[in-house]
PDB file of C-alpha atoms in Angstrom:
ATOM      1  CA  UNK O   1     128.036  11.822 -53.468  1.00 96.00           C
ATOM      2  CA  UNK O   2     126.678  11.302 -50.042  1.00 98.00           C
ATOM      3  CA  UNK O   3     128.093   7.671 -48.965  1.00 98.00           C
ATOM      4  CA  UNK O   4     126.239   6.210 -46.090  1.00 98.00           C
ATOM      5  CA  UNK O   5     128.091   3.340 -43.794  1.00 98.00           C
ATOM      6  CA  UNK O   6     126.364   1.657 -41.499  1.00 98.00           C
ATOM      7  CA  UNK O   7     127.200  -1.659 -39.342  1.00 98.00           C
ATOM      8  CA  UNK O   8     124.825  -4.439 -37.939  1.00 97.00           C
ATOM      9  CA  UNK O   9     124.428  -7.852 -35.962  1.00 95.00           C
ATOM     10  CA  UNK O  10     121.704 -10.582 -35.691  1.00 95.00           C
ATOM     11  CA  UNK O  11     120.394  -9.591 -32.766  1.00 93.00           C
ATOM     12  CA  UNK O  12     119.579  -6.267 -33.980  1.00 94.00           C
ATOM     13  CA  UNK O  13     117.168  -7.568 -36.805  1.00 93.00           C
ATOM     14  CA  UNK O  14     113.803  -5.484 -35.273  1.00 92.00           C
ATOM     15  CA  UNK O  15     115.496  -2.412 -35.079  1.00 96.00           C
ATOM     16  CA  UNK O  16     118.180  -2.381 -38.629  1.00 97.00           C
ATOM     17  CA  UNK O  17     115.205  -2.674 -40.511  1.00 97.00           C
ATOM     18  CA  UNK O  18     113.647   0.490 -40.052  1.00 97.00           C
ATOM     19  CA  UNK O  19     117.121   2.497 -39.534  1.00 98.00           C
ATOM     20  CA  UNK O  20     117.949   1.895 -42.848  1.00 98.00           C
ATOM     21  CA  UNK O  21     114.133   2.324 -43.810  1.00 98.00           C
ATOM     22  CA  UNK O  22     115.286   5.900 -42.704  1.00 98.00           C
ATOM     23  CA  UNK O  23     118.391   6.536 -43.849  1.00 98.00           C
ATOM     24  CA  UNK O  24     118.440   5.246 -47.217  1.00 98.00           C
ATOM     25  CA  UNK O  25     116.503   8.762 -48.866  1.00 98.00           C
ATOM     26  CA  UNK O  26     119.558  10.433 -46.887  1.00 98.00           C
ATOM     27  CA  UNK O  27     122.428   8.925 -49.059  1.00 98.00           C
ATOM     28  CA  UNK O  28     123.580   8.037 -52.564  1.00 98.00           C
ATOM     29  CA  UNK O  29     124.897   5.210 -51.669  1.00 98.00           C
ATOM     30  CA  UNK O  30     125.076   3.151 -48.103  1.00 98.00           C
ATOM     31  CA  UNK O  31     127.465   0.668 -47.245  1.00 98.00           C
ATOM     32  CA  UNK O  32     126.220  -2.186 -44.788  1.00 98.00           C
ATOM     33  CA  UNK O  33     128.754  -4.179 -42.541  1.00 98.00           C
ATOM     34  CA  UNK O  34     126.972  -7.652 -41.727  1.00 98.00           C
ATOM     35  CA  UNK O  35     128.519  -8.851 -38.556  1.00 97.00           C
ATOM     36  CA  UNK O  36     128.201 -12.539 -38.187  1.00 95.00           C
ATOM     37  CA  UNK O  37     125.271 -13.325 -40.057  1.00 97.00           C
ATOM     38  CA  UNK O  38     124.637 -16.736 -41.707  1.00 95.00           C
ATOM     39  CA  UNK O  39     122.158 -15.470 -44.267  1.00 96.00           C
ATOM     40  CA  UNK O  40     121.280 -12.353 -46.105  1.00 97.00           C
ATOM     41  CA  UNK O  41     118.326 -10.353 -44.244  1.00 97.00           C
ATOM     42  CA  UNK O  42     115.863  -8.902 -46.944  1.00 97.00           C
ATOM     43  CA  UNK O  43     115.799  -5.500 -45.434  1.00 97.00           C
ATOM     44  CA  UNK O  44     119.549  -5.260 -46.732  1.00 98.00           C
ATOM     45  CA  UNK O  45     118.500  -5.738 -50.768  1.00 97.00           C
ATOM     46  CA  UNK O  46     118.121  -2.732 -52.176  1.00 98.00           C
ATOM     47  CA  UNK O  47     119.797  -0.736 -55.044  1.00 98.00           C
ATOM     48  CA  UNK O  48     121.530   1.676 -52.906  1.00 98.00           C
ATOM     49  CA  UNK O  49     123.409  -1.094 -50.468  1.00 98.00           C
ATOM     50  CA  UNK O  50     126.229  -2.366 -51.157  1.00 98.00           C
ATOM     51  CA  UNK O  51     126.972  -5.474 -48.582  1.00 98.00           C
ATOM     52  CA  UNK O  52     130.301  -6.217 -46.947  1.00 98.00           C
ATOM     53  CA  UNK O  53     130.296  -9.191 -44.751  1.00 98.00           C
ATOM     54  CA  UNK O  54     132.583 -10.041 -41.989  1.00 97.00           C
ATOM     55  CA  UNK O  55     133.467 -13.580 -43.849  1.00 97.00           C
ATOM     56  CA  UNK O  56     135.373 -11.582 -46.246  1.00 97.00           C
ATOM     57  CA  UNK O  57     136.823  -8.468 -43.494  1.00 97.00           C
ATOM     58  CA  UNK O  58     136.708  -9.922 -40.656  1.00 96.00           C
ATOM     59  CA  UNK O  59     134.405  -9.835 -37.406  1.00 94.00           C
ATOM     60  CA  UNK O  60     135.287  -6.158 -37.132  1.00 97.00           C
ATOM     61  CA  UNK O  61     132.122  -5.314 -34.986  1.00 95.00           C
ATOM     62  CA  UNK O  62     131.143  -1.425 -35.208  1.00 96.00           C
ATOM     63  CA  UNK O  63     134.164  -0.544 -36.990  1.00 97.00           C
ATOM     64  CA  UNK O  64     132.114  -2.097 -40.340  1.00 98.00           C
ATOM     65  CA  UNK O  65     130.304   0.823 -40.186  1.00 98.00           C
ATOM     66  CA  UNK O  66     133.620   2.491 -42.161  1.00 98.00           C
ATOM     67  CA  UNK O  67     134.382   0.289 -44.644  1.00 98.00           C
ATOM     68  CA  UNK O  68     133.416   1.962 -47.173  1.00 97.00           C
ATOM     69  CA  UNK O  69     136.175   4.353 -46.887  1.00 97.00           C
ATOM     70  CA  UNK O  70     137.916   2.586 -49.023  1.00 95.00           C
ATOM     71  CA  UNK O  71     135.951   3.214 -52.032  1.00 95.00           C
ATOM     72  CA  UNK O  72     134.753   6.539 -51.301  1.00 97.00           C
ATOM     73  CA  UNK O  73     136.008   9.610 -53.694  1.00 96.00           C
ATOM     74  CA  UNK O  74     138.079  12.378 -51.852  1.00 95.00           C
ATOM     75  CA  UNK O  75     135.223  14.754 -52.946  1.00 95.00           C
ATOM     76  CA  UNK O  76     132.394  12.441 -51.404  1.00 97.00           C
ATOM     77  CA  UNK O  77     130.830  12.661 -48.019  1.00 97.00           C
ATOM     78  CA  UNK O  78     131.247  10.377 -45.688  1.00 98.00           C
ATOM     79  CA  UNK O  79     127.915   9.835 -43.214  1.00 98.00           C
ATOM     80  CA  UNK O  80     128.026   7.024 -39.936  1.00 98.00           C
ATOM     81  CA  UNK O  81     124.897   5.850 -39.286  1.00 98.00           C
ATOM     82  CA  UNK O  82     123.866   3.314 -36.263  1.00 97.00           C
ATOM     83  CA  UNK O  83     121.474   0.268 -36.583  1.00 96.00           C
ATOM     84  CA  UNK O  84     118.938   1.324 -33.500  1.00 95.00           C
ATOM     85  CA  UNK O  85     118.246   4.547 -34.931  1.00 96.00           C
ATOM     86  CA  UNK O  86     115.418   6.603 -36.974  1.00 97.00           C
ATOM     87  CA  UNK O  87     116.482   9.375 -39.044  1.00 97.00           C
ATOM     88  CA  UNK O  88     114.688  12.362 -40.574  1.00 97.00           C
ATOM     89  CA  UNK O  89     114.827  13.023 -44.335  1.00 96.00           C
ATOM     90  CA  UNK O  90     116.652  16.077 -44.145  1.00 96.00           C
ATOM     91  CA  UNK O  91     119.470  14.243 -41.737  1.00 97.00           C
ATOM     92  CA  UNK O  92     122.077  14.485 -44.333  1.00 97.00           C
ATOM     93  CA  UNK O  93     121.411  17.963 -45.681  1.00 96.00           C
ATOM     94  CA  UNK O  94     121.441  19.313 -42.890  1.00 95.00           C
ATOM     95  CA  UNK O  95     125.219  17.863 -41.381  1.00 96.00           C
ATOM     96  CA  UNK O  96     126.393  19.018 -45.022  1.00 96.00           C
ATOM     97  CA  UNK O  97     124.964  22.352 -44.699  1.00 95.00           C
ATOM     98  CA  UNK O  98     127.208  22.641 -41.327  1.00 93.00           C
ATOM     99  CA  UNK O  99     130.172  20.878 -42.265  1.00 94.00           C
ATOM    100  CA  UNK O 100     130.188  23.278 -45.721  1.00 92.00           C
ATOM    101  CA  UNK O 101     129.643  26.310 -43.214  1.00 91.00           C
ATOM    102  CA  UNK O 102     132.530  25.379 -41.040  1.00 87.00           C
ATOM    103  CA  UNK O 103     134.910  25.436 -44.345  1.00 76.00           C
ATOM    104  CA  UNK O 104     134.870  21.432 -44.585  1.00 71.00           C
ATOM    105  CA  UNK O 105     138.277  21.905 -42.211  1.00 80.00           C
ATOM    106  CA  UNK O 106     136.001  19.380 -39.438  1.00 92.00           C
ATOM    107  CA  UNK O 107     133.610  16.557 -39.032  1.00 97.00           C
ATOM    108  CA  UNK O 108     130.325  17.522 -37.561  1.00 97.00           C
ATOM    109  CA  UNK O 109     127.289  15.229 -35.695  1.00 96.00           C
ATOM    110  CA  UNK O 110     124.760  14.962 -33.254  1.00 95.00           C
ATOM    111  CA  UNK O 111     126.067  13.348 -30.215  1.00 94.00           C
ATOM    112  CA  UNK O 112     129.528  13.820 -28.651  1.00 95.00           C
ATOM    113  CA  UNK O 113     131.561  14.134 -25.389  1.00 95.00           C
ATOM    114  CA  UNK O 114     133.683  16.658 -23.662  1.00 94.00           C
ATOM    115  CA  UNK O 115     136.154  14.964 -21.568  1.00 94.00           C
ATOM    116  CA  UNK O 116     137.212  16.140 -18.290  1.00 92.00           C
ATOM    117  CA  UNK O 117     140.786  17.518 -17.389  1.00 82.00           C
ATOM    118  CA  UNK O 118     142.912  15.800 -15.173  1.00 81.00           C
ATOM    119  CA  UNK O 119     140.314  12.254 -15.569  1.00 84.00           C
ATOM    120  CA  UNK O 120     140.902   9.168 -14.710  1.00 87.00           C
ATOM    121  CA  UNK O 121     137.674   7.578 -15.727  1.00 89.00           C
ATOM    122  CA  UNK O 122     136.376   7.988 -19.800  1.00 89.00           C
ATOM    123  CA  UNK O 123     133.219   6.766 -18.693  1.00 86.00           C
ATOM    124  CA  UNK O 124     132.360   8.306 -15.581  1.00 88.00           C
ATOM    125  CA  UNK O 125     134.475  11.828 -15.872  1.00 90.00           C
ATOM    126  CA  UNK O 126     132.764  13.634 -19.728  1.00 92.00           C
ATOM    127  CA  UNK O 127     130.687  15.586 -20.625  1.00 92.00           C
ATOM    128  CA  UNK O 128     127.777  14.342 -22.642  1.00 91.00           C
ATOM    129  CA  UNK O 129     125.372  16.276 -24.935  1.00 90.00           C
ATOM    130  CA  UNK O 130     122.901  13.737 -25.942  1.00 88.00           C
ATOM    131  CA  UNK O 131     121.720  13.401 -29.733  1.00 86.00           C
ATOM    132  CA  UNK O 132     118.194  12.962 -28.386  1.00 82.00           C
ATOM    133  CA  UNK O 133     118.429  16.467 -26.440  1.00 82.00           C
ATOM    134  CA  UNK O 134     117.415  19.552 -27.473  1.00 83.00           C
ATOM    135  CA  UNK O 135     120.736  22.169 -28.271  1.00 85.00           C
ATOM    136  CA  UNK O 136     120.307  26.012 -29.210  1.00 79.00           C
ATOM    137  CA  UNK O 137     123.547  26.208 -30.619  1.00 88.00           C
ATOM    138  CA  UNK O 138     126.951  24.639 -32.227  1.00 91.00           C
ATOM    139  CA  UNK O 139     129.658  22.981 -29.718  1.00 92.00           C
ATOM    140  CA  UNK O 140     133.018  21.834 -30.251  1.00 95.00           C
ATOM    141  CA  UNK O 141     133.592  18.416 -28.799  1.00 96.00           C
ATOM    142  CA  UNK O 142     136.088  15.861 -27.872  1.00 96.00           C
ATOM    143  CA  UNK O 143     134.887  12.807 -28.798  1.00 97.00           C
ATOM    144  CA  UNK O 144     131.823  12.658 -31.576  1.00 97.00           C
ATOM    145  CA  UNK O 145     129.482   9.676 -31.569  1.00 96.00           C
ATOM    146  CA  UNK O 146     129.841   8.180 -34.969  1.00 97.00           C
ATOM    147  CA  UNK O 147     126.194   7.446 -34.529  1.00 95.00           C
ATOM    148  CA  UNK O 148     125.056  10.425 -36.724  1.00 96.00           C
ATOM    149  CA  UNK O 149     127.814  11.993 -38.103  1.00 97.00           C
ATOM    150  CA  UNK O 150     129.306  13.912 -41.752  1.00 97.00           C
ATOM    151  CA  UNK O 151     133.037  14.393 -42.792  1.00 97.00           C
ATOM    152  CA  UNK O 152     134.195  14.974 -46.421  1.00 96.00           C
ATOM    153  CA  UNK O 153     136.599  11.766 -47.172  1.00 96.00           C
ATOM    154  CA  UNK O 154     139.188  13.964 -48.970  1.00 94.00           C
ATOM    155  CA  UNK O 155     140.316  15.749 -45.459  1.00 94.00           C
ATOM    156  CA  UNK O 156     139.774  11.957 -43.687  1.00 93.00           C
ATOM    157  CA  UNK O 157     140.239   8.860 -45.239  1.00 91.00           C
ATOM    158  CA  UNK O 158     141.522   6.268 -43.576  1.00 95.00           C
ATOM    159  CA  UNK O 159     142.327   2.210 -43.375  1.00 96.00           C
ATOM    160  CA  UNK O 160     139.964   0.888 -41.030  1.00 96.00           C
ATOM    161  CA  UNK O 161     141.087  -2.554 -40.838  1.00 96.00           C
ATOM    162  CA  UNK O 162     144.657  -1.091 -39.539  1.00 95.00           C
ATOM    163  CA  UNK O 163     142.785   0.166 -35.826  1.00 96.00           C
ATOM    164  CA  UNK O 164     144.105  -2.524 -33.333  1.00 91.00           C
ATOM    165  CA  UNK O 165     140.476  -2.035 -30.832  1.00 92.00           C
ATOM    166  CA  UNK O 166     137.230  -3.013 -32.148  1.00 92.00           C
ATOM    167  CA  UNK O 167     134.059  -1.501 -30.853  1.00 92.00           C
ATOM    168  CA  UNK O 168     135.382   1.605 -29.859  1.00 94.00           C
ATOM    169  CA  UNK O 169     134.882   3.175 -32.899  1.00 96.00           C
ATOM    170  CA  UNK O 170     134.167   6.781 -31.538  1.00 96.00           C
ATOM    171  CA  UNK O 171     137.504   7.458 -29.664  1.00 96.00           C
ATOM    172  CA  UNK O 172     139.482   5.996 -32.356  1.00 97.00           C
ATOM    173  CA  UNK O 173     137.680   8.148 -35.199  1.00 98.00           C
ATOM    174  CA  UNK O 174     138.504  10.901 -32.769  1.00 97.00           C
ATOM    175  CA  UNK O 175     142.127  10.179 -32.919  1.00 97.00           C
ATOM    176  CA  UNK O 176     142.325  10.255 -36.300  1.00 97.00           C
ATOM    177  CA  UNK O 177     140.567  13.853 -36.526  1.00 96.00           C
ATOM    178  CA  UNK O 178     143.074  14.930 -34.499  1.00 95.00           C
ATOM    179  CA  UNK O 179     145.918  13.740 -36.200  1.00 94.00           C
ATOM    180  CA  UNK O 180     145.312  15.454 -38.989  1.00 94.00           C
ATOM    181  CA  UNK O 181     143.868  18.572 -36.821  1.00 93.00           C
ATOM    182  CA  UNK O 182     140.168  18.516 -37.886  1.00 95.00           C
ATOM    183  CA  UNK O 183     138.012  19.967 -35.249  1.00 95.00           C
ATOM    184  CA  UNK O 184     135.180  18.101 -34.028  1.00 97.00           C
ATOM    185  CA  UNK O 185     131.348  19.707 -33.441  1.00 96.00           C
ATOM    186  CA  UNK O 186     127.386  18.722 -33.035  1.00 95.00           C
ATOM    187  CA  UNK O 187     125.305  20.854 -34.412  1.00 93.00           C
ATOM    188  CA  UNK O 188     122.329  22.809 -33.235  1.00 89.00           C
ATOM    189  CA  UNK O 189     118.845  20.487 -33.087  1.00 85.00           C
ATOM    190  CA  UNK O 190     115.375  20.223 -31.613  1.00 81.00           C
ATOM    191  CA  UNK O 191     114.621  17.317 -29.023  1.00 83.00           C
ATOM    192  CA  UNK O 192     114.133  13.830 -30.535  1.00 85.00           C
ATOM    193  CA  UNK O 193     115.373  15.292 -34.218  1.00 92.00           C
ATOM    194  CA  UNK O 194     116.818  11.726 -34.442  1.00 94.00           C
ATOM    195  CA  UNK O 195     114.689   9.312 -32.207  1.00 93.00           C
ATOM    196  CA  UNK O 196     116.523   6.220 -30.800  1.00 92.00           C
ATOM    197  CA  UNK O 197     114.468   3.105 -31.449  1.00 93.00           C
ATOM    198  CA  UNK O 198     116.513   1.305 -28.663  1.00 85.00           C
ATOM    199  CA  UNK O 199     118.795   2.048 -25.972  1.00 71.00           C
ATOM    200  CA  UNK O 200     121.207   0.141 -23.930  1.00 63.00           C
ATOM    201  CA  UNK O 201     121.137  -3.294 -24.856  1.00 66.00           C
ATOM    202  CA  UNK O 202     122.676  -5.684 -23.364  1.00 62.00           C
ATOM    203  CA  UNK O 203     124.827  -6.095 -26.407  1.00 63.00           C
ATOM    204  CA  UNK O 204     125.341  -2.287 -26.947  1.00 62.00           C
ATOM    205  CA  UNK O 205     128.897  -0.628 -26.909  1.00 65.00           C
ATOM    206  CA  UNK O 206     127.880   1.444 -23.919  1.00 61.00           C
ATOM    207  CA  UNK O 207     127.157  -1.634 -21.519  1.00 64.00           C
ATOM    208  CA  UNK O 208     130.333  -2.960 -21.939  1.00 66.00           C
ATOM    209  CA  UNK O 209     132.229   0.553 -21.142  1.00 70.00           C
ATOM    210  CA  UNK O 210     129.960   0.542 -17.984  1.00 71.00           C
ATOM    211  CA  UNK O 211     131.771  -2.707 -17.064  1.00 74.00           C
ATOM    212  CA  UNK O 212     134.993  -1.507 -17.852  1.00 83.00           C
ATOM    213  CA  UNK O 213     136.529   1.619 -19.522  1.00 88.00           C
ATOM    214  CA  UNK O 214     140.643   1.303 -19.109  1.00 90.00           C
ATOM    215  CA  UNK O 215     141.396   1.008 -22.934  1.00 90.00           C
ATOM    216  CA  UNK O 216     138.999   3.587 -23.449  1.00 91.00           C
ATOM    217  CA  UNK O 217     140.314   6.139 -20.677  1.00 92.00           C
ATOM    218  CA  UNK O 218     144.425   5.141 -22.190  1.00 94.00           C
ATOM    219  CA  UNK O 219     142.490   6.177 -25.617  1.00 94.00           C
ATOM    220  CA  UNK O 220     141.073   9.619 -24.391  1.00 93.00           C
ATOM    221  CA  UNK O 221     144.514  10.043 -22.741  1.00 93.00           C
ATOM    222  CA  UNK O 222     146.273   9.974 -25.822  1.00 94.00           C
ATOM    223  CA  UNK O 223     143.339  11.962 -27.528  1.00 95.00           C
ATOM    224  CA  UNK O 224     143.678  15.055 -25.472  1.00 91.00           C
ATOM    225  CA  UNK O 225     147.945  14.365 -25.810  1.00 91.00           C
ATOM    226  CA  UNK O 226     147.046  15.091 -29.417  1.00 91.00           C
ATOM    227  CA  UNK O 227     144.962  17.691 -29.167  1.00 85.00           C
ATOM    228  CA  UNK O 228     147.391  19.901 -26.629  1.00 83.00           C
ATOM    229  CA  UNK O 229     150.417  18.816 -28.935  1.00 74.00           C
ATOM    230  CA  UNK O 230     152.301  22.045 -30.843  1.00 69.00           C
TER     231      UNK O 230
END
């Protein structure tokens, strides 16, 4: 099966609806993390979505978005989706159809980071190949945006609830790829394949590393530790 997680807020209400508008013909089944919401938003009912709300986990922030872990099979595949984007019908097949190329020994994606040697800033000293961009060709990266992205659960599955940092979902999904030595890639994609509906809000993940990245950079430290490590 192709299990779909995704996590959202409030204040994100004009753009959720049509992500998952967009992503639900891309999964079997999609998992929806409702951060801090008092009611149920209609654009959540549907067959395919099964709710989890932070009353019951916790206010867990982006991390929601892999819940669903939990009750994934080892043989399923695992797909992180973001509530401010639009996705193309073929979104899925096409991650699977790279992630089955590469031997299923990775997690693959559309966005991602190469970090700098020798940094001392995560935000200000990576590399960045954008998931709006256009790319001719496969590239290993560091760190891969969990905002489009496929791994098979059987090679990473994983508690969640156990990461000690909330909203910094990407690094920490890196660590655990390279714990267990899966390689990390984006794969090859015309401009605006995936079209961002909106982009740094003020609420957004990526304001608040503007404002300060020193968790992050001790994260990518211990990232490329891992990744150097025998």
């Amino acid at each position: 099966m192709i299990i779909g997680g995704l996590a959202t807020m409030p204040s994100r209400q004009d753009t959720a609806a049509l992500a998952i508008r967009s992503i639900l013909p891309n999964v079997d089944r999609l998992y929806v993390y409702l951060d801090r919401f008092t009611a149920t938003p209609s654009y959540v009912v549907h067959p395919k979505i099964v709710l989890l709300k932070s009353q019951d986990f916790g206010a867990i922030g982006a991390n929601g978005k892999l819940l669903g872990l939990a009750s994934a099979n080892p043989d399923d595949f695992y797909v992180c989706f973001d509530d401010d984007n639009f996705y193309p019908r073929d979104f899925s097949l096409r991650l699977r159809l790279m992630l089955l190329a590469l031997n299923r020994s990775a997690a693959v994606g559309i966005h991602g980071s190469r970090l700098h040697r020798d940094f001392v800033s995560f935000s200000k000293q990576r590399t960045i190949f954008h998931f709006a961009g256009r790319r001719l060709r496969p590239r290993r990266v560091d760190v891969l945006a969990t905002n489009g992205c496929m791994f098979r659960v059987g090679t990473m599955q994983f508690d969640v609830l156990r990461w000690p940092e909330i909203n910094m979902v990407d690094l920490n999904f890196a660590l655990e790829s390279a714990r267990r030595r899966l390689d990390l890639w984006i794969l090859p994609q015309c401009r605006h394949w995936v079209r961002p509906l909106k982009e740094c809000q003020e609420d957004s993940i990526f304001k608040a590393l503007e404002k300060d990245d020193s968790r992050q950079t001790e994260l990518a430290h211990q990232l490329l530790s891992l990744r150097q490590s025998p």
